[in-house]
Amino acid sequence: MDMQKFLKDLERLVNIDCGSNVAEGVQEVTEIFKKELEKDWLVKIYPQNDGKNPVLVAKNRDSEDIDLMFLGHNDTVFPKGTVPAWSYKLEGDIATGAGVYDMKSGVLSMVEVAKAFKDEDITIALVMNTDEEISSIHSRPVIEEIGAKAKYAMVFEPARKNGNAVIERKGLVKYQVEFFGKSSHAGNYPQEGINAIVEAAHWVEEISKLHNWEIKNSLNVGLIEGGSGVNIVPDYASIKFEGRSHQVEFFETIRKTMKNLENNPKVSGIKVKITEIGYRPPLVLNTKSALLRELFDESKKEMGIEYNWEVAGGCSDGNFLGVLGVGVVDAVGPVGGDAHSRNEYLDISTVEERIKLAKNVIQKMIDRKII
């Protein structure tokens, strides 16, 4: 492996503003990988969101059936203008910069791994999207289309700060609920108004009762807005919330609760609009995922690598695959920490190790005719 080239490519990618909503940035990064891969791979660009959030799919052969699928995302959580004030920096084995850990290093790693098996008698599909940090709202159909034909998948999200990888993840659902009332003078004609904020507050209270950390079902109302002055009965309010669970049934409970609230309003005359703005099913362990985990454990032991498997509360695009029957292992990228913050860092010393580990596992899969 050419580590100097890896670091040069990493610096180039990190120094591009490519938040999920920075169209020109995610397009630029996608184009970089397109030019690199189309030399030897069959590359297709899906122009999702009117081209603002492209998805790159690269295959080593023209086949519908996929033996091994690699997943990675080219977007970050950081807004436009981040890079000029916080660019790539390398000090010893620690690299910093926007997305250096989550997950530019992971995408480069998965390309490095995939290239080693390009000419093997297996079908590999690389999928790189640009909206993962906003719940993959545009790329989900592409991921599911490819995933429905895949046997196994490796998600090159970064390993945990302690080096652990992920074998299961909670599912996630996000909603925006808008409330439409009627404005009026709060002093002279309050009786003529329909207070949207009062209804929104009622929903916040009732929905929040679904939060039950004892059984790991979480629900969080994270955003609320409405009103324009204390002397005006507000005619509009909005809340945004998310629920997370390992159980799909919890998401149905949320839906039923909202339907009940909509049909039995606290404020007479209120109108409600419910919009699902994000969804990922739980990633639960299946027999294929268990087999992949065993192969990683076997390879770890051979290579003298020590880390454990975690059940994560956060989501990734791997969540879309488990319910399709795909064997999935997640967070097989390099080690680092503090993602989504200005303290984000990558431990360069773990890059080659994790790449070799993934290659070792894939070689076992080929040798044992698992793929």
mmCIF file of N, CA, C and O in Angstrom, residues 195-243:
data_model
loop_
_atom_site.group_PDB
_atom_site.id
_atom_site.type_symbol
_atom_site.label_atom_id
_atom_site.label_comp_id
_atom_site.label_asym_id
_atom_site.label_seq_id
_atom_site.Cartn_x
_atom_site.Cartn_y
_atom_site.Cartn_z
ATOM 1 N N ASN A 195 -54.571 28.790 18.742
ATOM 2 C CA ASN A 195 -53.174 28.863 19.149
ATOM 3 C C ASN A 195 -52.384 27.612 18.740
ATOM 4 O O ASN A 195 -52.536 26.533 19.328
ATOM 5 N N ALA A 196 -51.553 27.775 17.728
ATOM 6 C CA ALA A 196 -50.771 26.647 17.209
ATOM 7 C C ALA A 196 -49.700 26.204 18.199
ATOM 8 O O ALA A 196 -49.373 25.008 18.276
ATOM 9 N N ILE A 197 -49.160 27.120 18.967
ATOM 10 C CA ILE A 197 -48.110 26.766 19.920
ATOM 11 C C ILE A 197 -48.659 25.912 21.055
ATOM 12 O O ILE A 197 -47.994 24.968 21.516
ATOM 13 N N VAL A 198 -49.854 26.212 21.515
ATOM 14 C CA VAL A 198 -50.458 25.402 22.579
ATOM 15 C C VAL A 198 -50.620 23.952 22.115
ATOM 16 O O VAL A 198 -50.314 23.010 22.847
ATOM 17 N N GLU A 199 -51.074 23.774 20.867
ATOM 18 C CA GLU A 199 -51.219 22.420 20.340
ATOM 19 C C GLU A 199 -49.858 21.736 20.199
ATOM 20 O O GLU A 199 -49.703 20.558 20.535
ATOM 21 N N ALA A 200 -48.873 22.485 19.715
ATOM 22 C CA ALA A 200 -47.533 21.931 19.566
ATOM 23 C C ALA A 200 -46.971 21.494 20.925
ATOM 24 O O ALA A 200 -46.367 20.422 21.047
ATOM 25 N N ALA A 201 -47.190 22.316 21.939
ATOM 26 C CA ALA A 201 -46.701 21.990 23.275
ATOM 27 C C ALA A 201 -47.359 20.718 23.808
ATOM 28 O O ALA A 201 -46.716 19.895 24.475
ATOM 29 N N HIS A 202 -48.642 20.570 23.503
ATOM 30 C CA HIS A 202 -49.362 19.354 23.907
ATOM 31 C C HIS A 202 -48.738 18.116 23.248
ATOM 32 O O HIS A 202 -48.537 17.082 23.898
ATOM 33 N N TRP A 203 -48.419 18.218 21.978
ATOM 34 C CA TRP A 203 -47.777 17.106 21.260
ATOM 35 C C TRP A 203 -46.415 16.780 21.864
ATOM 36 O O TRP A 203 -46.068 15.613 22.021
ATOM 37 N N VAL A 204 -45.645 17.815 22.171
ATOM 38 C CA VAL A 204 -44.323 17.590 22.756
ATOM 39 C C VAL A 204 -44.442 16.794 24.050
ATOM 40 O O VAL A 204 -43.702 15.821 24.290
ATOM 41 N N GLU A 205 -45.394 17.173 24.876
ATOM 42 C CA GLU A 205 -45.582 16.486 26.152
ATOM 43 C C GLU A 205 -45.997 15.029 25.939
ATOM 44 O O GLU A 205 -45.439 14.112 26.573
ATOM 45 N N GLU A 206 -46.945 14.797 25.049
ATOM 46 C CA GLU A 206 -47.467 13.447 24.858
ATOM 47 C C GLU A 206 -46.461 12.540 24.139
ATOM 48 O O GLU A 206 -46.282 11.382 24.521
ATOM 49 N N ILE A 207 -45.819 13.056 23.109
ATOM 50 C CA ILE A 207 -44.849 12.247 22.368
ATOM 51 C C ILE A 207 -43.659 11.886 23.249
ATOM 52 O O ILE A 207 -43.130 10.775 23.183
ATOM 53 N N SER A 208 -43.248 12.810 24.092
ATOM 54 C CA SER A 208 -42.084 12.583 24.941
ATOM 55 C C SER A 208 -42.314 11.463 25.947
ATOM 56 O O SER A 208 -41.351 10.889 26.475
ATOM 57 N N LYS A 209 -43.566 11.131 26.215
ATOM 58 C CA LYS A 209 -43.861 10.033 27.131
ATOM 59 C C LYS A 209 -43.424 8.684 26.560
ATOM 60 O O LYS A 209 -43.295 7.702 27.294
ATOM 61 N N LEU A 210 -43.189 8.627 25.251
ATOM 62 C CA LEU A 210 -42.751 7.381 24.616
ATOM 63 C C LEU A 210 -41.284 7.077 24.896
ATOM 64 O O LEU A 210 -40.830 5.948 24.692
ATOM 65 N N HIS A 211 -40.545 8.083 25.335
ATOM 66 C CA HIS A 211 -39.133 7.874 25.657
ATOM 67 C C HIS A 211 -39.024 6.920 26.838
ATOM 68 O O HIS A 211 -39.611 7.143 27.897
ATOM 69 N N ASN A 212 -38.277 5.824 26.653
ATOM 70 C CA ASN A 212 -38.113 4.842 27.722
ATOM 71 C C ASN A 212 -36.703 4.281 27.646
ATOM 72 O O ASN A 212 -36.448 3.304 26.947
ATOM 73 N N TRP A 213 -35.794 4.896 28.349
ATOM 74 C CA TRP A 213 -34.388 4.512 28.257
ATOM 75 C C TRP A 213 -34.114 3.158 28.882
ATOM 76 O O TRP A 213 -33.131 2.504 28.558
ATOM 77 N N GLU A 214 -35.001 2.708 29.772
ATOM 78 C CA GLU A 214 -34.807 1.403 30.396
ATOM 79 C C GLU A 214 -34.824 0.287 29.364
ATOM 80 O O GLU A 214 -34.152 -0.736 29.517
ATOM 81 N N ILE A 215 -35.610 0.448 28.300
ATOM 82 C CA ILE A 215 -35.637 -0.557 27.229
ATOM 83 C C ILE A 215 -34.984 -0.008 25.959
ATOM 84 O O ILE A 215 -35.178 -0.525 24.859
ATOM 85 N N LYS A 216 -34.210 1.089 26.124
ATOM 86 C CA LYS A 216 -33.392 1.660 25.049
ATOM 87 C C LYS A 216 -34.218 2.248 23.894
ATOM 88 O O LYS A 216 -33.728 2.335 22.771
ATOM 89 N N ASN A 217 -35.458 2.633 24.171
ATOM 90 C CA ASN A 217 -36.247 3.367 23.187
ATOM 91 C C ASN A 217 -36.128 4.851 23.508
ATOM 92 O O ASN A 217 -36.559 5.295 24.584
ATOM 93 N N SER A 218 -35.550 5.609 22.598
ATOM 94 C CA SER A 218 -35.373 7.034 22.866
ATOM 95 C C SER A 218 -36.227 7.867 21.928
ATOM 96 O O SER A 218 -36.442 7.519 20.769
ATOM 97 N N LEU A 219 -36.737 8.979 22.454
ATOM 98 C CA LEU A 219 -37.479 9.940 21.648
ATOM 99 C C LEU A 219 -37.088 11.335 22.105
ATOM 100 O O LEU A 219 -37.133 11.632 23.306
ATOM 101 N N ASN A 220 -36.686 12.148 21.145
ATOM 102 C CA ASN A 220 -36.206 13.486 21.480
ATOM 103 C C ASN A 220 -36.805 14.538 20.556
ATOM 104 O O ASN A 220 -36.645 14.463 19.337
ATOM 105 N N VAL A 221 -37.527 15.490 21.138
ATOM 106 C CA VAL A 221 -37.988 16.658 20.386
ATOM 107 C C VAL A 221 -36.851 17.666 20.410
ATOM 108 O O VAL A 221 -36.536 18.228 21.457
ATOM 109 N N GLY A 222 -36.227 17.880 19.259
ATOM 110 C CA GLY A 222 -35.018 18.691 19.222
ATOM 111 C C GLY A 222 -35.202 20.096 18.698
ATOM 112 O O GLY A 222 -34.357 20.966 18.940
ATOM 113 N N LEU A 223 -36.293 20.346 17.973
ATOM 114 C CA LEU A 223 -36.528 21.677 17.413
ATOM 115 C C LEU A 223 -37.993 22.055 17.556
ATOM 116 O O LEU A 223 -38.883 21.226 17.346
ATOM 117 N N ILE A 224 -38.231 23.318 17.901
ATOM 118 C CA ILE A 224 -39.584 23.848 17.971
ATOM 119 C C ILE A 224 -39.545 25.315 17.573
ATOM 120 O O ILE A 224 -38.610 26.040 17.918
ATOM 121 N N GLU A 225 -40.531 25.745 16.799
ATOM 122 C CA GLU A 225 -40.599 27.150 16.408
ATOM 123 C C GLU A 225 -42.059 27.554 16.228
ATOM 124 O O GLU A 225 -42.935 26.715 16.052
ATOM 125 N N GLY A 226 -42.271 28.852 16.271
ATOM 126 C CA GLY A 226 -43.625 29.349 16.066
ATOM 127 C C GLY A 226 -43.823 30.710 16.694
ATOM 128 O O GLY A 226 -43.082 31.129 17.578
ATOM 129 N N GLY A 227 -44.845 31.420 16.208
ATOM 130 C CA GLY A 227 -45.195 32.718 16.778
ATOM 131 C C GLY A 227 -44.373 33.864 16.241
ATOM 132 O O GLY A 227 -43.279 33.674 15.701
ATOM 133 N N SER A 228 -44.937 35.056 16.390
ATOM 134 C CA SER A 228 -44.232 36.260 15.939
ATOM 135 C C SER A 228 -44.291 37.393 16.954
ATOM 136 O O SER A 228 -43.696 38.439 16.753
ATOM 137 N N GLY A 229 -44.996 37.207 18.055
ATOM 138 C CA GLY A 229 -45.077 38.238 19.087
ATOM 139 C C GLY A 229 -45.990 37.793 20.200
ATOM 140 O O GLY A 229 -46.942 37.025 19.977
ATOM 141 N N VAL A 230 -45.727 38.270 21.426
ATOM 142 C CA VAL A 230 -46.531 37.822 22.562
ATOM 143 C C VAL A 230 -47.936 38.417 22.551
ATOM 144 O O VAL A 230 -48.825 37.946 23.278
ATOM 145 N N ASN A 231 -48.151 39.442 21.730
ATOM 146 C CA ASN A 231 -49.489 40.027 21.647
ATOM 147 C C ASN A 231 -50.297 39.486 20.473
ATOM 148 O O ASN A 231 -51.335 40.025 20.109
ATOM 149 N N ILE A 232 -49.803 38.399 19.859
ATOM 150 C CA ILE A 232 -50.477 37.787 18.722
ATOM 151 C C ILE A 232 -50.697 36.303 19.001
ATOM 152 O O ILE A 232 -49.749 35.583 19.337
ATOM 153 N N VAL A 233 -51.944 35.850 18.867
ATOM 154 C CA VAL A 233 -52.189 34.415 18.956
ATOM 155 C C VAL A 233 -51.511 33.753 17.750
ATOM 156 O O VAL A 233 -51.815 34.103 16.607
ATOM 157 N N PRO A 234 -50.575 32.828 17.984
ATOM 158 C CA PRO A 234 -49.788 32.278 16.874
ATOM 159 C C PRO A 234 -50.611 31.341 15.984
ATOM 160 O O PRO A 234 -51.302 30.455 16.476
ATOM 161 N N ASP A 235 -50.511 31.574 14.690
ATOM 162 C CA ASP A 235 -51.241 30.723 13.743
ATOM 163 C C ASP A 235 -50.375 29.605 13.166
ATOM 164 O O ASP A 235 -50.849 28.807 12.358
ATOM 165 N N TYR A 236 -49.092 29.535 13.589
ATOM 166 C CA TYR A 236 -48.212 28.486 13.061
ATOM 167 C C TYR A 236 -47.202 28.070 14.114
ATOM 168 O O TYR A 236 -46.665 28.901 14.867
ATOM 169 N N ALA A 237 -46.948 26.780 14.155
ATOM 170 C CA ALA A 237 -45.873 26.228 14.985
ATOM 171 C C ALA A 237 -45.370 24.966 14.312
ATOM 172 O O ALA A 237 -46.067 24.346 13.501
ATOM 173 N N SER A 238 -44.157 24.584 14.658
ATOM 174 C CA SER A 238 -43.557 23.384 14.071
ATOM 175 C C SER A 238 -42.642 22.718 15.086
ATOM 176 O O SER A 238 -41.948 23.403 15.852
ATOM 177 N N ILE A 239 -42.667 21.407 15.099
ATOM 178 C CA ILE A 239 -41.715 20.657 15.914
ATOM 179 C C ILE A 239 -41.024 19.626 15.028
ATOM 180 O O ILE A 239 -41.592 19.171 14.033
ATOM 181 N N LYS A 240 -39.794 19.309 15.381
ATOM 182 C CA LYS A 240 -39.074 18.225 14.725
ATOM 183 C C LYS A 240 -38.546 17.308 15.817
ATOM 184 O O LYS A 240 -37.995 17.779 16.820
ATOM 185 N N PHE A 241 -38.726 16.005 15.609
ATOM 186 C CA PHE A 241 -38.266 15.063 16.619
ATOM 187 C C PHE A 241 -37.785 13.775 15.961
ATOM 188 O O PHE A 241 -38.051 13.512 14.787
ATOM 189 N N GLU A 242 -37.063 12.986 16.738
ATOM 190 C CA GLU A 242 -36.587 11.693 16.270
ATOM 191 C C GLU A 242 -36.850 10.634 17.318
ATOM 192 O O GLU A 242 -36.871 10.905 18.523
ATOM 193 N N GLY A 243 -37.042 9.401 16.837
ATOM 194 C CA GLY A 243 -37.141 8.244 17.711
ATOM 195 C C GLY A 243 -36.109 7.219 17.280
ATOM 196 O O GLY A 243 -35.865 7.038 16.079
#
